[in-house]
mmCIF file of C-alpha atoms and ligand atoms in Angstrom:
data_model
loop_
_atom_site.group_PDB
_atom_site.id
_atom_site.type_symbol
_atom_site.label_atom_id
_atom_site.label_comp_id
_atom_site.label_asym_id
_atom_site.label_seq_id
_atom_site.Cartn_x
_atom_site.Cartn_y
_atom_site.Cartn_z
ATOM 1 C CA MET A 194 -2.963 29.856 1.915
ATOM 2 C CA SER A 195 -2.818 27.110 4.470
ATOM 3 C CA ALA A 196 -3.678 23.605 3.321
ATOM 4 C CA THR A 197 -6.324 21.293 4.723
ATOM 5 C CA VAL A 198 -4.519 18.498 6.561
ATOM 6 C CA ILE A 199 -5.541 15.018 5.388
ATOM 7 C CA ASP A 200 -5.802 12.845 8.507
ATOM 8 C CA GLY A 201 -4.688 9.341 7.487
ATOM 9 C CA LYS A 202 -5.066 7.942 10.978
ATOM 10 C CA ALA A 203 -8.758 8.809 11.072
ATOM 11 C CA ALA A 204 -9.258 7.663 7.469
ATOM 12 C CA ALA A 205 -7.613 4.311 8.206
ATOM 13 C CA ALA A 206 -9.933 3.861 11.191
ATOM 14 C CA ARG A 207 -12.919 4.397 8.867
ATOM 15 C CA VAL A 208 -11.574 1.793 6.422
ATOM 16 C CA ARG A 209 -11.014 -0.701 9.262
ATOM 17 C CA GLU A 210 -14.537 -0.098 10.527
ATOM 18 C CA ARG A 211 -15.974 -1.020 7.116
ATOM 19 C CA VAL A 212 -13.697 -4.050 6.916
ATOM 20 C CA ALA A 213 -14.787 -5.160 10.400
ATOM 21 C CA GLY A 214 -18.429 -4.979 9.278
ATOM 22 C CA GLY A 215 -17.606 -7.081 6.210
ATOM 23 C CA VAL A 216 -15.680 -9.592 8.327
ATOM 24 C CA ALA A 217 -18.609 -10.003 10.731
ATOM 25 C CA ALA A 218 -20.974 -10.641 7.822
ATOM 26 C CA PHE A 219 -18.468 -13.076 6.270
ATOM 27 C CA ARG A 220 -18.181 -15.014 9.525
ATOM 28 C CA ALA A 221 -21.971 -15.179 9.832
ATOM 29 C CA ARG A 222 -22.283 -16.517 6.259
ATOM 30 C CA HIS A 223 -19.429 -19.002 6.269
ATOM 31 C CA GLY A 224 -18.835 -19.904 9.911
ATOM 32 C CA ARG A 225 -15.170 -18.971 9.644
ATOM 33 C CA PRO A 226 -13.159 -15.753 9.620
ATOM 34 C CA PRO A 227 -11.103 -14.552 6.652
ATOM 35 C CA GLY A 228 -7.555 -15.870 7.164
ATOM 36 C CA LEU A 229 -4.332 -13.911 6.668
ATOM 37 C CA VAL A 230 -0.791 -15.277 6.948
ATOM 38 C CA GLY A 231 2.288 -13.061 7.130
ATOM 39 C CA ILE A 232 5.652 -14.686 6.467
ATOM 40 C CA GLN A 233 8.889 -13.169 7.681
ATOM 41 C CA VAL A 234 12.313 -14.500 6.718
ATOM 42 C CA GLY A 235 15.054 -13.479 9.146
ATOM 43 C CA ASP A 236 14.747 -10.834 11.841
ATOM 44 C CA ASP A 237 14.904 -7.413 10.271
ATOM 45 C CA PRO A 238 13.706 -5.144 13.126
ATOM 46 C CA ALA A 239 11.410 -3.001 10.938
ATOM 47 C CA SER A 240 9.805 -6.137 9.464
ATOM 48 C CA GLU A 241 9.239 -7.419 12.982
ATOM 49 C CA ILE A 242 7.223 -4.286 13.838
ATOM 50 C CA TYR A 243 5.260 -4.307 10.556
ATOM 51 C CA GLN A 244 4.421 -7.988 10.966
ATOM 52 C CA ARG A 245 3.272 -7.517 14.559
ATOM 53 C CA ASN A 246 1.080 -4.550 13.577
ATOM 54 C CA LYS A 247 -0.439 -6.441 10.645
ATOM 55 C CA GLN A 248 -1.335 -9.400 12.849
ATOM 56 C CA LYS A 249 -2.796 -7.226 15.617
ATOM 57 C CA GLN A 250 -4.898 -5.104 13.281
ATOM 58 C CA ALA A 251 -6.149 -8.196 11.427
ATOM 59 C CA GLU A 252 -7.228 -9.742 14.732
ATOM 60 C CA ASP A 253 -8.844 -6.471 15.809
ATOM 61 C CA VAL A 254 -11.170 -6.576 12.766
ATOM 62 C CA GLY A 255 -12.049 -10.214 13.486
ATOM 63 C CA MET A 256 -9.761 -12.065 11.082
ATOM 64 C CA ALA A 257 -7.702 -15.166 11.794
ATOM 65 C CA ALA A 258 -4.125 -13.910 11.502
ATOM 66 C CA ARG A 259 -0.985 -16.015 11.669
ATOM 67 C CA ARG A 260 2.635 -14.923 11.646
ATOM 68 C CA LEU A 261 5.236 -17.380 10.415
ATOM 69 C CA LYS A 262 8.828 -16.517 11.108
ATOM 70 C CA LEU A 263 11.502 -18.438 9.214
ATOM 71 C CA PRO A 264 15.246 -18.443 9.923
ATOM 72 C CA GLY A 265 17.437 -16.016 7.967
ATOM 73 C CA GLU A 266 19.130 -19.009 6.220
ATOM 74 C CA THR A 267 15.862 -20.324 4.753
ATOM 75 C CA THR A 268 16.351 -21.408 1.124
ATOM 76 C CA GLN A 269 14.190 -20.439 -1.827
ATOM 77 C CA GLY A 270 13.063 -24.072 -2.052
ATOM 78 C CA GLU A 271 11.921 -24.128 1.572
ATOM 79 C CA LEU A 272 10.025 -20.845 1.175
ATOM 80 C CA ASP A 273 8.449 -22.077 -2.077
ATOM 81 C CA ALA A 274 7.266 -25.239 -0.302
ATOM 82 C CA LEU A 275 5.631 -23.161 2.457
ATOM 83 C CA ILE A 276 3.939 -20.876 -0.087
ATOM 84 C CA ASP A 277 2.624 -23.955 -1.950
ATOM 85 C CA GLU A 278 1.214 -25.334 1.309
ATOM 86 C CA LEU A 279 -0.566 -22.050 2.078
ATOM 87 C CA ASN A 280 -1.821 -21.770 -1.511
ATOM 88 C CA ALA A 281 -3.544 -25.124 -0.972
ATOM 89 C CA ASP A 282 -4.867 -24.340 2.538
ATOM 90 C CA PRO A 283 -8.602 -23.512 2.344
ATOM 91 C CA ALA A 284 -8.476 -21.502 5.609
ATOM 92 C CA VAL A 285 -5.927 -19.077 4.118
ATOM 93 C CA ASP A 286 -7.461 -16.287 2.035
ATOM 94 C CA GLY A 287 -4.447 -13.993 1.888
ATOM 95 C CA MET A 288 -0.715 -14.241 2.404
ATOM 96 C CA LEU A 289 2.292 -12.008 2.102
ATOM 97 C CA VAL A 290 6.032 -12.292 2.478
ATOM 98 C CA GLN A 291 7.376 -9.277 4.324
ATOM 99 C CA LEU A 292 10.072 -7.429 2.366
ATOM 100 C CA PRO A 293 13.036 -7.106 2.381
ATOM 101 C CA VAL A 294 14.071 -10.760 2.210
ATOM 102 C CA PRO A 295 17.644 -12.095 2.610
ATOM 103 C CA GLY A 296 19.874 -12.244 -0.492
ATOM 104 C CA GLN A 297 19.408 -15.963 -1.240
ATOM 105 C CA ILE A 298 15.646 -15.379 -1.736
ATOM 106 C CA ALA A 299 14.427 -13.781 -4.970
ATOM 107 C CA GLU A 300 11.460 -11.436 -4.558
ATOM 108 C CA PRO A 301 10.182 -11.981 -8.142
ATOM 109 C CA LEU A 302 10.010 -15.746 -7.502
ATOM 110 C CA ILE A 303 7.925 -15.140 -4.358
ATOM 111 C CA ALA A 304 5.573 -12.801 -6.211
ATOM 112 C CA ALA A 305 5.080 -15.376 -8.956
ATOM 113 C CA ARG A 306 4.610 -18.301 -6.525
ATOM 114 C CA ILE A 307 1.829 -16.874 -4.330
ATOM 115 C CA HIS A 308 -1.564 -17.733 -5.838
ATOM 116 C CA PRO A 309 -2.783 -14.493 -7.480
ATOM 117 C CA ASP A 310 -6.126 -14.724 -5.704
ATOM 118 C CA LYS A 311 -4.365 -14.896 -2.301
ATOM 119 C CA ASP A 312 -1.779 -12.230 -3.196
ATOM 120 C CA VAL A 313 -3.010 -9.493 -0.831
ATOM 121 C CA ASP A 314 0.084 -7.350 -1.505
ATOM 122 C CA GLY A 315 -0.881 -7.241 -5.197
ATOM 123 C CA PHE A 316 2.715 -7.858 -6.300
ATOM 124 C CA SER A 317 2.203 -10.956 -8.484
ATOM 125 C CA PRO A 318 2.664 -10.621 -12.258
ATOM 126 C CA VAL A 319 -0.957 -11.696 -12.709
ATOM 127 C CA ASN A 320 -2.278 -8.910 -10.468
ATOM 128 C CA VAL A 321 0.067 -6.354 -12.048
ATOM 129 C CA GLY A 322 -1.321 -7.445 -15.428
ATOM 130 C CA ARG A 323 -4.903 -7.216 -14.209
ATOM 131 C CA LEU A 324 -4.284 -3.667 -12.986
ATOM 132 C CA VAL A 325 -2.740 -2.649 -16.308
ATOM 133 C CA ARG A 326 -5.644 -4.240 -18.170
ATOM 134 C CA GLY A 327 -8.272 -2.678 -15.893
ATOM 135 C CA GLU A 328 -9.558 -6.080 -14.750
ATOM 136 C CA PRO A 329 -10.552 -6.981 -11.184
ATOM 137 C CA GLY A 330 -7.621 -8.235 -9.128
ATOM 138 C CA LEU A 331 -5.761 -7.356 -5.948
ATOM 139 C CA VAL A 332 -4.125 -3.930 -5.950
ATOM 140 C CA PRO A 333 -1.056 -2.915 -3.882
ATOM 141 C CA CYS A 334 -2.150 -1.540 -0.509
ATOM 142 C CA THR A 335 -0.410 1.838 -0.317
ATOM 143 C CA PRO A 336 -1.673 3.181 -3.668
ATOM 144 C CA SER A 337 -5.195 1.932 -2.839
ATOM 145 C CA GLY A 338 -4.992 3.824 0.439
ATOM 146 C CA VAL A 339 -3.849 6.966 -1.362
ATOM 147 C CA MET A 340 -6.861 6.749 -3.699
ATOM 148 C CA TRP A 341 -9.167 6.631 -0.652
ATOM 149 C CA LEU A 342 -7.471 9.764 0.787
ATOM 150 C CA ILE A 343 -7.774 11.632 -2.517
ATOM 151 C CA ARG A 344 -11.465 10.679 -2.779
ATOM 152 C CA GLU A 345 -12.181 11.777 0.802
ATOM 153 C CA ALA A 346 -10.346 15.062 0.208
ATOM 154 C CA GLY A 347 -12.926 15.721 -2.521
ATOM 155 C CA VAL A 348 -10.347 16.118 -5.276
ATOM 156 C CA ALA A 349 -11.801 15.715 -8.772
ATOM 157 C CA LEU A 350 -9.478 13.479 -10.819
ATOM 158 C CA GLU A 351 -11.342 13.529 -14.125
ATOM 159 C CA GLY A 352 -9.101 15.449 -16.539
ATOM 160 C CA ALA A 353 -6.803 16.634 -13.717
ATOM 161 C CA ARG A 354 -3.018 16.691 -14.056
ATOM 162 C CA ALA A 355 -1.499 14.102 -11.726
ATOM 163 C CA VAL A 356 2.226 13.731 -11.178
ATOM 164 C CA VAL A 357 3.638 10.658 -9.440
ATOM 165 C CA VAL A 358 7.261 11.027 -8.366
ATOM 166 C CA GLY A 359 8.790 7.544 -8.033
ATOM 167 C CA ARG A 360 8.370 4.446 -10.187
ATOM 168 C CA SER A 361 8.529 1.502 -7.782
ATOM 169 C CA LEU A 362 6.507 -1.647 -8.277
ATOM 170 C CA ILE A 363 4.975 -1.202 -4.811
ATOM 171 C CA VAL A 364 3.881 2.447 -5.061
ATOM 172 C CA GLY A 365 4.782 4.559 -8.102
ATOM 173 C CA LYS A 366 3.707 2.314 -10.971
ATOM 174 C CA PRO A 367 0.405 1.051 -9.504
ATOM 175 C CA MET A 368 -0.356 4.579 -8.274
ATOM 176 C CA ALA A 369 -0.042 5.928 -11.815
ATOM 177 C CA LEU A 370 -2.353 3.190 -13.135
ATOM 178 C CA LEU A 371 -5.023 3.885 -10.496
ATOM 179 C CA LEU A 372 -4.969 7.624 -11.247
ATOM 180 C CA LEU A 373 -5.170 6.868 -14.959
ATOM 181 C CA ALA A 374 -8.177 4.615 -14.351
ATOM 182 C CA GLU A 375 -9.907 7.677 -12.822
ATOM 183 C CA ASN A 376 -9.184 9.647 -16.018
ATOM 184 C CA ALA A 377 -6.392 11.831 -14.646
ATOM 185 C CA THR A 378 -3.641 12.841 -17.057
ATOM 186 C CA VAL A 379 -0.699 11.143 -15.401
ATOM 187 C CA THR A 380 3.020 11.855 -15.526
ATOM 188 C CA VAL A 381 5.444 9.486 -13.813
ATOM 189 C CA ALA A 382 8.568 11.399 -12.808
ATOM 190 C CA HIS A 383 11.714 9.979 -11.216
ATOM 191 C CA SER A 384 15.330 10.634 -10.305
ATOM 192 C CA ARG A 385 16.351 11.113 -13.946
ATOM 193 C CA THR A 386 13.512 13.510 -14.807
ATOM 194 C CA ARG A 387 14.756 16.830 -16.162
ATOM 195 C CA ASP A 388 13.579 19.885 -14.203
ATOM 196 C CA LEU A 389 11.598 17.847 -11.718
ATOM 197 C CA ALA A 390 10.462 21.008 -9.914
ATOM 198 C CA ALA A 391 8.766 22.320 -13.065
ATOM 199 C CA VAL A 392 7.058 18.961 -13.667
ATOM 200 C CA CYS A 393 5.752 18.896 -10.081
ATOM 201 C CA ARG A 394 4.450 22.474 -10.398
ATOM 202 C CA GLU A 395 2.083 21.277 -13.163
ATOM 203 C CA ALA A 396 0.340 18.858 -10.814
ATOM 204 C CA ASP A 397 -3.201 19.262 -9.495
ATOM 205 C CA VAL A 398 -2.461 16.045 -7.605
ATOM 206 C CA LEU A 399 1.144 15.402 -6.592
ATOM 207 C CA VAL A 400 2.062 11.983 -5.155
ATOM 208 C CA VAL A 401 5.634 11.646 -3.953
ATOM 209 C CA ALA A 402 7.222 8.272 -3.203
ATOM 210 C CA VAL A 403 10.981 8.521 -3.624
ATOM 211 C CA GLY A 404 12.459 8.035 -0.145
ATOM 212 C CA ARG A 405 14.405 11.311 -0.047
ATOM 213 C CA ALA A 406 13.831 13.493 2.987
ATOM 214 C CA GLU A 407 12.030 16.781 2.251
ATOM 215 C CA MET A 408 13.054 16.758 -1.422
ATOM 216 C CA VAL A 409 9.898 18.487 -2.692
ATOM 217 C CA ARG A 410 9.974 22.141 -1.657
ATOM 218 C CA GLY A 411 7.151 24.649 -1.351
ATOM 219 C CA ASP A 412 7.917 26.279 -4.708
ATOM 220 C CA TRP A 413 7.497 22.889 -6.456
ATOM 221 C CA VAL A 414 3.807 22.860 -5.537
ATOM 222 C CA LYS A 415 1.021 24.380 -7.639
ATOM 223 C CA PRO A 416 -1.213 26.657 -5.511
ATOM 224 C CA GLY A 417 -4.239 24.671 -4.332
ATOM 225 C CA ALA A 418 -2.821 21.248 -5.308
ATOM 226 C CA CYS A 419 -3.473 18.040 -3.375
ATOM 227 C CA VAL A 420 -0.095 16.824 -2.080
ATOM 228 C CA ILE A 421 0.278 13.185 -1.016
ATOM 229 C CA ASP A 422 3.542 12.298 0.701
ATOM 230 C CA VAL A 423 4.293 8.564 0.762
ATOM 231 C CA GLY A 424 7.818 9.043 2.133
ATOM 232 C CA MET A 425 8.954 8.088 5.602
ATOM 233 C CA ASN A 426 12.467 9.231 6.403
ATOM 234 C CA ARG A 427 14.460 10.123 9.465
ATOM 235 C CA ARG A 428 16.122 13.529 9.508
ATOM 236 C CA ASP A 429 19.580 14.129 10.951
ATOM 237 C CA ASP A 430 17.931 15.516 14.109
ATOM 238 C CA GLY A 431 16.114 12.176 14.547
ATOM 239 C CA ARG A 432 12.633 13.413 13.610
ATOM 240 C CA LEU A 433 10.488 11.542 11.094
ATOM 241 C CA CYS A 434 9.741 13.376 7.885
ATOM 242 C CA GLY A 435 8.342 12.721 4.441
ATOM 243 C CA ASP A 436 9.636 13.297 0.928
ATOM 244 C CA VAL A 437 7.909 16.704 0.936
ATOM 245 C CA HIS A 438 9.020 19.737 2.964
ATOM 246 C CA TYR A 439 5.759 19.862 4.880
ATOM 247 C CA ALA A 440 5.884 23.373 6.357
ATOM 248 C CA GLU A 441 6.684 24.955 2.989
ATOM 249 C CA ALA A 442 4.260 22.832 0.933
ATOM 250 C CA ALA A 443 1.379 23.368 3.383
ATOM 251 C CA GLU A 444 1.600 27.121 2.696
ATOM 252 C CA VAL A 445 0.827 26.525 -0.982
ATOM 253 C CA ALA A 446 -1.192 23.301 -1.273
ATOM 254 C CA GLY A 447 -4.964 22.986 -1.017
ATOM 255 C CA SER A 448 -4.680 19.725 0.917
ATOM 256 C CA ILE A 449 -1.699 17.739 2.179
ATOM 257 C CA THR A 450 -0.873 14.535 4.073
ATOM 258 C CA PRO A 451 1.386 14.884 7.128
ATOM 259 C CA VAL A 452 4.209 12.457 8.015
ATOM 260 C CA PRO A 453 3.626 10.577 10.217
ATOM 261 C CA GLY A 454 -0.168 10.195 10.268
ATOM 262 C CA GLY A 455 -0.879 10.580 6.554
ATOM 263 C CA VAL A 456 -0.448 7.732 4.075
ATOM 264 C CA GLY A 457 1.308 5.372 6.529
ATOM 265 C CA PRO A 458 -1.767 4.106 8.445
ATOM 266 C CA MET A 459 -3.629 3.420 5.181
ATOM 267 C CA THR A 460 -1.285 0.623 4.085
ATOM 268 C CA ILE A 461 -2.275 -1.917 6.726
ATOM 269 C CA ALA A 462 -5.934 -0.821 6.525
ATOM 270 C CA TYR A 463 -5.871 -1.783 2.835
ATOM 271 C CA LEU A 464 -4.060 -5.045 3.548
ATOM 272 C CA LEU A 465 -7.111 -5.915 5.648
ATOM 273 C CA ALA A 466 -9.455 -4.685 2.905
ATOM 274 C CA ASN A 467 -7.634 -6.860 0.353
ATOM 275 C CA THR A 468 -7.811 -9.882 2.649
ATOM 276 C CA LEU A 469 -11.567 -9.456 3.081
ATOM 277 C CA LEU A 470 -11.986 -9.013 -0.684
ATOM 278 C CA ALA A 471 -9.870 -12.116 -1.406
ATOM 279 C CA ALA A 472 -11.962 -14.143 1.076
ATOM 280 C CA GLU A 473 -15.243 -12.909 -0.398
ATOM 281 C CA ARG A 474 -14.138 -13.726 -3.944
ATOM 282 C CA ARG A 475 -12.934 -17.194 -2.943
ATOM 283 C CA GLU A 476 -16.370 -17.882 -1.447
ATOM 284 C CA GLY A 477 -18.224 -16.365 -4.401
ATOM 285 C CA ASP A 478 -19.705 -13.549 -2.272
ATOM 286 C CA GLU A 479 -20.662 -10.066 -3.349
ATOM 287 C CA PRO A 480 -17.753 -7.882 -2.077
ATOM 288 C CA THR A 481 -18.413 -5.513 0.820
ATOM 289 C CA GLY A 482 -19.069 -2.155 -0.813
ATOM 290 C CA GLY A 483 -17.432 1.207 -0.354
ATOM 291 C CA ILE A 484 -13.848 0.173 0.315
ATOM 292 C CA VAL A 485 -11.902 -0.781 -2.809
HETATM 293 N N1 LIG B 1426 7.934 -4.002 3.098
HETATM 294 C C1 LIG B 1426 7.693 -2.669 2.991
HETATM 295 N N2 LIG B 1426 6.481 -2.457 2.471
HETATM 296 C C2 LIG B 1426 5.929 -3.665 2.239
HETATM 297 C C3 LIG B 1426 4.679 -4.093 1.721
HETATM 298 O O1 LIG B 1426 3.795 -3.312 1.348
HETATM 299 N N3 LIG B 1426 4.495 -5.436 1.664
HETATM 300 C C4 LIG B 1426 5.442 -6.325 2.048
HETATM 301 N N4 LIG B 1426 5.178 -7.618 1.923
HETATM 302 N N5 LIG B 1426 6.609 -5.964 2.541
HETATM 303 C C5 LIG B 1426 6.849 -4.639 2.635
#
């Protein structure tokens, strides 16, 4: 068998197109664009690229996007003061602090400081709680993007066995909750799981987010399964690869995301979707349909 390749680049373009339509309608109603602010502390080169891409894509869909870059020595107090200012700024609908942050800054304090209704990363304790409770909130971008890919691939989740490998706050945990909300039977596996290969082989939907190059081999995949690879690693030969051995898994799976060009492009697309949703909620609008 050879799997259907799930094209995340094309899917992300479809999400952005819907967001752009929602942004145009929002601007027409309110005479202002949705506003997104990205904060970077220090000059981590990967963060620099992410921040630039986020700003460009936000502008491309018609949003007002600002990048604020703070020195690497910024204190928690200074960052808190900036977050408070943006929380109070009516033109700002969404904000995020790019991770990682330098050691003197505590990520949990950032997550708790950003107003939950402007928390477009979905990392705040309030939004985590809303997701657990099944209440409307803002959901982390990568897992939301994965749900879109699974839906477009036509995979039925009701009663299906889903295995999420990885338990991070950004991907693994919210991913499990979203799959559970669609009535999948969800297992969260991780580095301490016994016989991980056997657990993965049970999965109708296998989502892997562990950050270990090509860890999941072809014989870990159930024939016909939907395989979603959230990993982005660099192999010794310099090539990018995921957490799944793509060539092997594609022989067995029913559908599979490539790396690059699978899950990756969905993350920023959903940051834009969350920003539009946050803006619409703040204005009391009906949310643009068909995205989240
Ligand atoms: N660094 C890596 N991924 C992310 C993300 O989704 N959000 C933020 N703020 N920083 C990140």
